[in-house]
Coordinates of C-alpha atoms and ligand atoms in Angstrom, one line a residue:
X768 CA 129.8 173.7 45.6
X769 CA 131.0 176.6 48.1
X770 CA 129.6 176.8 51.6
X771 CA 126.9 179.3 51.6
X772 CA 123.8 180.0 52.9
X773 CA 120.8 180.4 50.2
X774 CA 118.2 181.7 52.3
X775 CA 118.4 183.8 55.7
X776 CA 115.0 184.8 58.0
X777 CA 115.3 186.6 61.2
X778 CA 112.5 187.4 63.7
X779 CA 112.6 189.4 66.4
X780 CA 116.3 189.7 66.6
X781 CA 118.1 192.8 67.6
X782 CA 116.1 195.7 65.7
X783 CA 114.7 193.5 62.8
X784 CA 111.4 192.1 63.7
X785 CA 110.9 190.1 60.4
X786 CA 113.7 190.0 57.2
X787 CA 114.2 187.3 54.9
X788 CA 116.9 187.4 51.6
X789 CA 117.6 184.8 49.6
X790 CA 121.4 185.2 48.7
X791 CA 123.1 182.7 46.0
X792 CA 126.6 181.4 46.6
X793 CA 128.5 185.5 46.0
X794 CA 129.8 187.5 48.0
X795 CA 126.8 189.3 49.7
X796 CA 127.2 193.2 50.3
X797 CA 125.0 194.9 52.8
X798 CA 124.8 198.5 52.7
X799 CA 123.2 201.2 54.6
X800 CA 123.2 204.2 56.9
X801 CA 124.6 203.6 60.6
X802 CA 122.2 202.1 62.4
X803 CA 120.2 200.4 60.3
X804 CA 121.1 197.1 60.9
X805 CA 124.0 195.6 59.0
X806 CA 125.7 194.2 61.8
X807 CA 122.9 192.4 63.9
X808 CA 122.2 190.7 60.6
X809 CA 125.7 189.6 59.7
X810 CA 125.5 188.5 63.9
X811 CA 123.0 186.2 62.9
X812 CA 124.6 184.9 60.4
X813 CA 127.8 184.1 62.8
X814 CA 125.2 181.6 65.3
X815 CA 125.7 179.5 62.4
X816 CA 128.8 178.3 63.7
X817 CA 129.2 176.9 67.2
X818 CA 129.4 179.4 70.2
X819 CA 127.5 182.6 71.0
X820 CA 128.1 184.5 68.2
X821 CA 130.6 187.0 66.5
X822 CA 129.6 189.8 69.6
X823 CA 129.4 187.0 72.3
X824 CA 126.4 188.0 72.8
X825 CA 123.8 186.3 75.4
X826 CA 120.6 184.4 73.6
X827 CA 118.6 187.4 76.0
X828 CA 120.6 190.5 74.8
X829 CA 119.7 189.3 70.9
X830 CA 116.1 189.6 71.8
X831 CA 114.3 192.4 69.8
X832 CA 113.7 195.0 72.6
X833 CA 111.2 196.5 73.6
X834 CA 109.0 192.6 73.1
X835 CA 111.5 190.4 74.2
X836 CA 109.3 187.8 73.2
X837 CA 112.4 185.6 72.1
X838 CA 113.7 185.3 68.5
X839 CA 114.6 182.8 65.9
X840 CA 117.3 182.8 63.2
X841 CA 116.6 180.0 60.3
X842 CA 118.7 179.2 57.2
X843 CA 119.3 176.6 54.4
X844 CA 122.6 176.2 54.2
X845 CA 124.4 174.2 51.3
X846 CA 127.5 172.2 53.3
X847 CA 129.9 169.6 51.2
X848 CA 127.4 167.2 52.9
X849 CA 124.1 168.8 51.3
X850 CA 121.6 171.2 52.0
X851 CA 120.9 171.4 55.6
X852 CA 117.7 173.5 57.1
X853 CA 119.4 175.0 60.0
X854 CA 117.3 176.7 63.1
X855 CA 118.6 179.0 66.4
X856 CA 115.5 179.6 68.4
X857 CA 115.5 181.2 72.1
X858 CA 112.5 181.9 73.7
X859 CA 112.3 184.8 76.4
X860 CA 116.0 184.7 77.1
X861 CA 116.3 180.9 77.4
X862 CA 119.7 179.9 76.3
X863 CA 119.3 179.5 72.4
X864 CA 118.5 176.2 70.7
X865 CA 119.6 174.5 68.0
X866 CA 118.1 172.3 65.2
X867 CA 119.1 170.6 62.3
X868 CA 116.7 169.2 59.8
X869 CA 114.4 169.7 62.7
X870 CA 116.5 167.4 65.1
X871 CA 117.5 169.2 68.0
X872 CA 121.5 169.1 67.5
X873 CA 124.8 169.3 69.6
X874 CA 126.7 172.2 68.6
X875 CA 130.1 170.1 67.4
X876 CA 127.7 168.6 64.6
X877 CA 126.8 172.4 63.8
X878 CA 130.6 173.0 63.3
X879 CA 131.5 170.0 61.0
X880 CA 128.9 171.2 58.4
X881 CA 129.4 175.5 58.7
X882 CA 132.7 176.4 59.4
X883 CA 132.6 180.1 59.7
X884 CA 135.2 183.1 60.4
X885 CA 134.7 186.8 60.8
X886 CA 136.3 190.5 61.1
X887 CA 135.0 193.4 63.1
X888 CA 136.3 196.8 63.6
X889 CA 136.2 195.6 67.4
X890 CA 139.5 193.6 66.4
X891 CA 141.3 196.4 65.2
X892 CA 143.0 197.4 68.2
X893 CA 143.3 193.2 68.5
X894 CA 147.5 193.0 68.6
X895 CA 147.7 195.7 71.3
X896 CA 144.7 195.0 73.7
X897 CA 145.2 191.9 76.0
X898 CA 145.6 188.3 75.5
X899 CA 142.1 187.2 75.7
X900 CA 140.8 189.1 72.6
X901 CA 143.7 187.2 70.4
X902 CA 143.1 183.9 72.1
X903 CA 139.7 184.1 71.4
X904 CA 141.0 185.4 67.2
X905 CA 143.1 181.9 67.7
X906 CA 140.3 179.5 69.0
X907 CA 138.1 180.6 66.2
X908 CA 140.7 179.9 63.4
X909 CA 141.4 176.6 65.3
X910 CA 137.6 175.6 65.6
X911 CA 137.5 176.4 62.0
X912 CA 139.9 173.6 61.2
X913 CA 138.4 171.1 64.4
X914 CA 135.2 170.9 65.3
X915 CA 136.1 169.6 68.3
X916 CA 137.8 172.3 69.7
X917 CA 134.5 174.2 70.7
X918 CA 133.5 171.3 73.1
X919 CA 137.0 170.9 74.4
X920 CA 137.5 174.7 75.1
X921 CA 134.0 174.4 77.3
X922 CA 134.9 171.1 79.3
X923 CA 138.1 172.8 80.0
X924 CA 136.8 175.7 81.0
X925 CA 134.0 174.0 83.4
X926 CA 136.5 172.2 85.1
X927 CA 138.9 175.2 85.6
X928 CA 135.6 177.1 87.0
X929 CA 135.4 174.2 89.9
X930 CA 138.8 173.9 90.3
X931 CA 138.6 178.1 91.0
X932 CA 136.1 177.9 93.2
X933 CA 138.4 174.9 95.4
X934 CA 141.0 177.2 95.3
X935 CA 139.2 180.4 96.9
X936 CA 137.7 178.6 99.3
X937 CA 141.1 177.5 100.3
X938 CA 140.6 173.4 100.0
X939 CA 143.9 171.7 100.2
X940 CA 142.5 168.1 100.4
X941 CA 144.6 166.5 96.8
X942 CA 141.4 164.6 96.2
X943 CA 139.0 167.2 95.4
X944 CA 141.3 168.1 92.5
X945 CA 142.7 164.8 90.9
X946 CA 139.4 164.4 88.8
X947 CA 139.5 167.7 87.6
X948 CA 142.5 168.6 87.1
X949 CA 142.5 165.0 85.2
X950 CA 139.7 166.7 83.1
X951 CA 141.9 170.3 82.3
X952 CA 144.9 168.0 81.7
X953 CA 143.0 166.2 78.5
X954 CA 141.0 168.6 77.2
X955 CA 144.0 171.2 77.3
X956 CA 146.8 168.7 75.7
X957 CA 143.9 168.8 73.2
X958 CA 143.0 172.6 72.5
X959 CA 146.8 173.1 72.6
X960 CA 148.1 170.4 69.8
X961 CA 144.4 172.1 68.1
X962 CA 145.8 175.2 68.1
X963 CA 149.8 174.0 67.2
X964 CA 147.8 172.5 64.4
X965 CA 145.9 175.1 62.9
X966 CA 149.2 177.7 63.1
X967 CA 151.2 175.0 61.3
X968 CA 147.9 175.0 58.1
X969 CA 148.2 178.7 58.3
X970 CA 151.5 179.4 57.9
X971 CA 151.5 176.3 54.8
X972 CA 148.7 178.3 53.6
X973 CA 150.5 182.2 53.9
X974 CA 153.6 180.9 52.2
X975 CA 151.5 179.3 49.1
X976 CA 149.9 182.1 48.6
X977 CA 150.3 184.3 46.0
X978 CA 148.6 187.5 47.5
X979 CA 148.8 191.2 48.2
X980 CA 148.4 190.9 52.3
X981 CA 151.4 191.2 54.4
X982 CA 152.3 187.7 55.9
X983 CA 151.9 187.3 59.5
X984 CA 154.3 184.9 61.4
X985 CA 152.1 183.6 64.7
X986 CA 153.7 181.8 67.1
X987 CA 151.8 180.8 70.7
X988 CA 153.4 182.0 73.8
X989 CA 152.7 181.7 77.6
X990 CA 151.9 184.9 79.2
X991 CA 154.7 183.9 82.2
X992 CA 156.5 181.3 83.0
X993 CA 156.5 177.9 81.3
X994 CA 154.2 176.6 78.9
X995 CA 153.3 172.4 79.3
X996 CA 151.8 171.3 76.4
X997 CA 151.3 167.4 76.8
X998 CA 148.7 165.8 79.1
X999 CA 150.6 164.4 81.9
X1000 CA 153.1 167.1 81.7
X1001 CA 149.8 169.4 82.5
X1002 CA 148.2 167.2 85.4
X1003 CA 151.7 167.3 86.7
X1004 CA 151.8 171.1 86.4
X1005 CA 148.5 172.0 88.0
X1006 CA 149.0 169.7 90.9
X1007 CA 152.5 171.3 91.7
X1008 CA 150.7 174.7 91.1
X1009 CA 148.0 174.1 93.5
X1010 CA 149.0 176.0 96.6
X1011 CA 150.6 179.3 94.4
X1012 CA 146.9 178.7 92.7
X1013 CA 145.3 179.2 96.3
X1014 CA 147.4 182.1 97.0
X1015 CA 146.2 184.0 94.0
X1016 CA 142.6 182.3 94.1
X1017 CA 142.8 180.9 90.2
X1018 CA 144.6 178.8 87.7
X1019 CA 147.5 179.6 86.7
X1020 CA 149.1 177.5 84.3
X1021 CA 147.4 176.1 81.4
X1022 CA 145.7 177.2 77.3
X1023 CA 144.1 179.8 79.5
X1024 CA 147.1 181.4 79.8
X1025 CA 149.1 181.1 76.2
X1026 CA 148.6 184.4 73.8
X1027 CA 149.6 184.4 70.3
X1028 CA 152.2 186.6 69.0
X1029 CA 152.3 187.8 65.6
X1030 CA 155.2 189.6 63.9
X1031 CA 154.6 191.2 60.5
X1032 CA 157.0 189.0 58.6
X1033 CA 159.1 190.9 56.2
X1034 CA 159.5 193.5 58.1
X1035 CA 160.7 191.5 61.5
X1036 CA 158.4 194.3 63.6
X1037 CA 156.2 192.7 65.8
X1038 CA 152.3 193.1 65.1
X1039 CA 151.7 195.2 68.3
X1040 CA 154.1 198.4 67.1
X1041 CA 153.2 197.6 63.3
X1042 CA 151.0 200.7 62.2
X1043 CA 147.3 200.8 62.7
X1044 CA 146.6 199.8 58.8
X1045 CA 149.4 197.3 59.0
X1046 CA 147.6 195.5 62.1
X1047 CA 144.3 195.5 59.9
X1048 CA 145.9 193.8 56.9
X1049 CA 147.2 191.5 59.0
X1050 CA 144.1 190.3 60.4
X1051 CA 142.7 190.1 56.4
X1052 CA 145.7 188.7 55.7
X1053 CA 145.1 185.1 58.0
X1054 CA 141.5 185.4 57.4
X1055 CA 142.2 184.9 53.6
X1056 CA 144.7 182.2 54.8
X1057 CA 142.9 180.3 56.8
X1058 CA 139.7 180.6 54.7
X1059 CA 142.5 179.5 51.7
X1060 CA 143.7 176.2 53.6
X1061 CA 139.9 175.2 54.7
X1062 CA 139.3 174.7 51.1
X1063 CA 141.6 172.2 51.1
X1064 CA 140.9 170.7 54.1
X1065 CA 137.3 170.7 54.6
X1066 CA 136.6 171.2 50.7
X1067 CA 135.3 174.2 50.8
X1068 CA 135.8 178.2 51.5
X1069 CA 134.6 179.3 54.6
X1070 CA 132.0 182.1 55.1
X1071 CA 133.2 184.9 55.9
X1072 CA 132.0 188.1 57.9
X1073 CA 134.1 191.0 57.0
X1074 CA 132.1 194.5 59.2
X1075 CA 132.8 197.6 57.6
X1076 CA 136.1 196.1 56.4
X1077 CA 136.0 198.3 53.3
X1078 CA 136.0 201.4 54.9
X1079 CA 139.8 201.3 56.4
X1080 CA 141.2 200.2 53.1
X1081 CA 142.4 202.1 50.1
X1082 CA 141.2 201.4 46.8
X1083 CA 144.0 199.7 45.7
X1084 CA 143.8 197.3 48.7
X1085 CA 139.8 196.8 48.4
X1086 CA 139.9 196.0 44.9
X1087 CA 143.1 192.9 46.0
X1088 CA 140.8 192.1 48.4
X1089 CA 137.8 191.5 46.4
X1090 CA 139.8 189.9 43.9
X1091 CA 140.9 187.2 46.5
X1092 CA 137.9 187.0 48.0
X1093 CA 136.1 186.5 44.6
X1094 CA 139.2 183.5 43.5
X1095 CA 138.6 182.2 47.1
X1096 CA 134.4 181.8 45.9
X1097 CA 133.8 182.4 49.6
X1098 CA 130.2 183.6 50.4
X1099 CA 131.9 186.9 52.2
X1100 CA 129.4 189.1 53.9
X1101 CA 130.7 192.3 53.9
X1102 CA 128.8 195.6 55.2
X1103 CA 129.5 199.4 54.7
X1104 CA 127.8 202.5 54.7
X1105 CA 127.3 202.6 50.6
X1106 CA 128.1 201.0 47.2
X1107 CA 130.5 202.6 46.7
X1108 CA 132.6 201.1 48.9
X1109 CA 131.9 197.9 46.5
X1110 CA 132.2 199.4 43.0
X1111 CA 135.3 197.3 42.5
X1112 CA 133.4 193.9 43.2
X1113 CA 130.8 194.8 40.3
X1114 CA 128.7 191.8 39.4
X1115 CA 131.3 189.5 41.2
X1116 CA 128.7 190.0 44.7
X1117 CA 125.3 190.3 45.3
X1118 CA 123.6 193.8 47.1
X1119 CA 121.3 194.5 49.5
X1120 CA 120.0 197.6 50.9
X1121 CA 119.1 197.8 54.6
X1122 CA 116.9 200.6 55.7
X1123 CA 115.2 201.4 58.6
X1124 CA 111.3 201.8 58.0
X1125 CA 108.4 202.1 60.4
X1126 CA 107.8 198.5 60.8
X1127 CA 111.4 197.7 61.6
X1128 CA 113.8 197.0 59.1
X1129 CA 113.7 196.8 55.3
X1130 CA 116.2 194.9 53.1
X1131 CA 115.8 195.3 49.8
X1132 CA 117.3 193.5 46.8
X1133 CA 119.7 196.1 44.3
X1134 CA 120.8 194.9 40.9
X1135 CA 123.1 196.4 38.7
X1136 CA 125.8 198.2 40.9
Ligands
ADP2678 N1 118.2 193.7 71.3 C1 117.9 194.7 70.6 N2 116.6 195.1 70.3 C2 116.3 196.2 69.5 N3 117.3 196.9 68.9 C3 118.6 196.6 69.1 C4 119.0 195.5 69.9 N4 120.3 195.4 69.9 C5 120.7 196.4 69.2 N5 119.7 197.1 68.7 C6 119.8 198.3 67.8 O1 120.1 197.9 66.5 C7 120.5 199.1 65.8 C8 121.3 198.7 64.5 O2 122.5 198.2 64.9 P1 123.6 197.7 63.9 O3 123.2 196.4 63.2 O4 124.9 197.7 64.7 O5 123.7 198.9 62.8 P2 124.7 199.1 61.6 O6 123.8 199.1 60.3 O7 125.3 200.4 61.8 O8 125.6 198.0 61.6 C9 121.1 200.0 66.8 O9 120.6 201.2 66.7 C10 120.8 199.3 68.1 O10 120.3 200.3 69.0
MG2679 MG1 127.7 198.0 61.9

């Protein structure tokens, strides 16, 4: 049974005051004019995996202005470990909550049941912006793979915030910094051997496929100097660093600092100076590969958010990707402006019109596309 979410209600998120769909376990294709509301829907659907959402989004900037009352996002969700009612609810900005089965519920258990992956048109520029934007297109395939990386990624990043705030106030007493620095060294041993990890399943997955995407060959890479990986190697690192680290008032060695560099493989040209269409089928390229080794590994396809992915591509390339999307049987939510954007997925998805109406926003069931 494929990952996939068989009911979806929003309330008073973004623009939509109240929508509900029922989707079976296709593809689901939501069209519409710009504006209407395709994305803040396919947004809530990316708080079912752990974080803030595909747009980063505070739990106070998703609240349906002008109210702000608060919102709440509810779906079931069929998992390889059965259905599961699954709840987001923030009220008046509070950070959102999450319950499962109505249990309130940590946000690793969230990632061992959804495991989730998306596209935006924000990415395209991705391989030529800086590091952060492709560290953060890392982390997500990594969290895909271990659910633990989410909580890792956070206790490392606490700690580092401390350790900053040490650092600009110019302490240079060793023992205000052995604990923490204790704490960065484990949890970024781990989020590095995570990330070595989920490369090594990609690349397995990009040189088993049969597929009409370009291959993309990622390796990680420190954005200067030298990269320590292990845990003692680190805690050695950032103690030797600590009074460069004082100078410049942050961290500087460490995950936070490794990028990920992509070349376009049979061509040998790096990702960056690839052309702008070459970048994007790149980015489809490990989406479909990743999403291709997660069915072996966590038995299932992922679901996958693809914004106004059609749009860029020729028809030739649509139709390969709705073919792989459709062998994959991932639950894809894919937006664009019309249908005809999705002739070539015919009765292979399912299709929903979103419209904006008077009392927020409509979206309405269409057959026979
Ligand atoms: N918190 C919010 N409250 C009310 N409206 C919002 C909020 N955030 C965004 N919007 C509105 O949602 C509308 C639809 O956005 P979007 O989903 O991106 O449309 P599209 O269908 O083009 O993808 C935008 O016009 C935007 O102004
Ligand atoms: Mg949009």
């Amino acid at each position: 049974m494929p990952l996939h979410l068989n009911r979806l209600t929003i309330s008073h998120f973004r623009s939509h005051l109240h929508v509900s769909l029922e989707p079976d376990a296709r593809p689901v294709v939501l069209f519409g004019p710009n504006g209407a509301g395709k994305t803040n829907l396919i947004e809530a659907v990316s708080l079912f995996s752990p974080g803030r959402g595909m747009r980063r989004a505070s739990a106070q900037d998703m609240t349906r202005r002008p109210e702000s009352l608060g919102w709440k996002v509810s779906g079931l969700v069929e998992t390889p470990e059965g259905l599961q009612d699954i709840a987001f609810q923030s009220e008046q900005g509070t950070p959102r909550q999450v319950r499962i089965n109505d249990k309130p519920t940590p946000q690793t258990r969230l990632g061992e049941l959804v495991r989730l992956l998306w596209l935006l048109p924000s990415m395209d520029r991705l391989w030529i912006e800086g590091a952060e934007g492709r560290r953060r297109f890392l982390d997500r395939m990594t969290l895909s793979f271990f659910p633990n990386h989410g909580e890792a990624s956070l206790t490392y990043e606490k700690a580092m915030r401390e350790r900053n705030r040490l650092l600009k106030d110019q302490v240079r007493d060793p023992a205000w910094y052995k604990a923490l620095e204790a704490q960065m060294a484990r949890t970024g041993a781990l989020i590095h051997s995570n990330r070595m990890d989920a490369l090594e399943r990609i690349a397995d997955a990009q040189q088993q496929a049969s597929t009409s995407f370009p291959a993309a060959q990622l390796d990680l890479i420190q954005t200067e100097g030298e990269m320590p990986v292990g845990e003692a190697d680190l805690r050695t690192a950032l103690e030797e660093s600590r009074f460069r680290d004082i100078a410049s008032g942050r961290t500087l060695v460490g995950p936070h600092r490794a990028d990920l560099y992509g070349v376009f493989a049979t061509k040998g040209v790096p990702a960056a100076d690839s052309s702008t269409g070459e970048q994007k089928a790149l980015l489809i390229s490990l989406v479909l590969s990743n999403a291709r080794a997660l069915v072996d590994d966590f038995g299932a396809a992922p679901i996958v958010l693809l914004d106004e992915v059609a749009a860029h591509l020729d028809a030739t390339r649509r139709a390969a990707l709705y073919d792989e999307i459709s062998a994959l049987g991932a639950q894809a939510w894919m937006t664009g402006t019309g249908p005809e954007l999705f002739t070539e997925l015919g009765s292979r998805a399912q299709y929903f019109e979103v419209t904006e109406t008077d009392k927020g926003t409509a979206v309405t069931k269409r057959g026979g596309l």
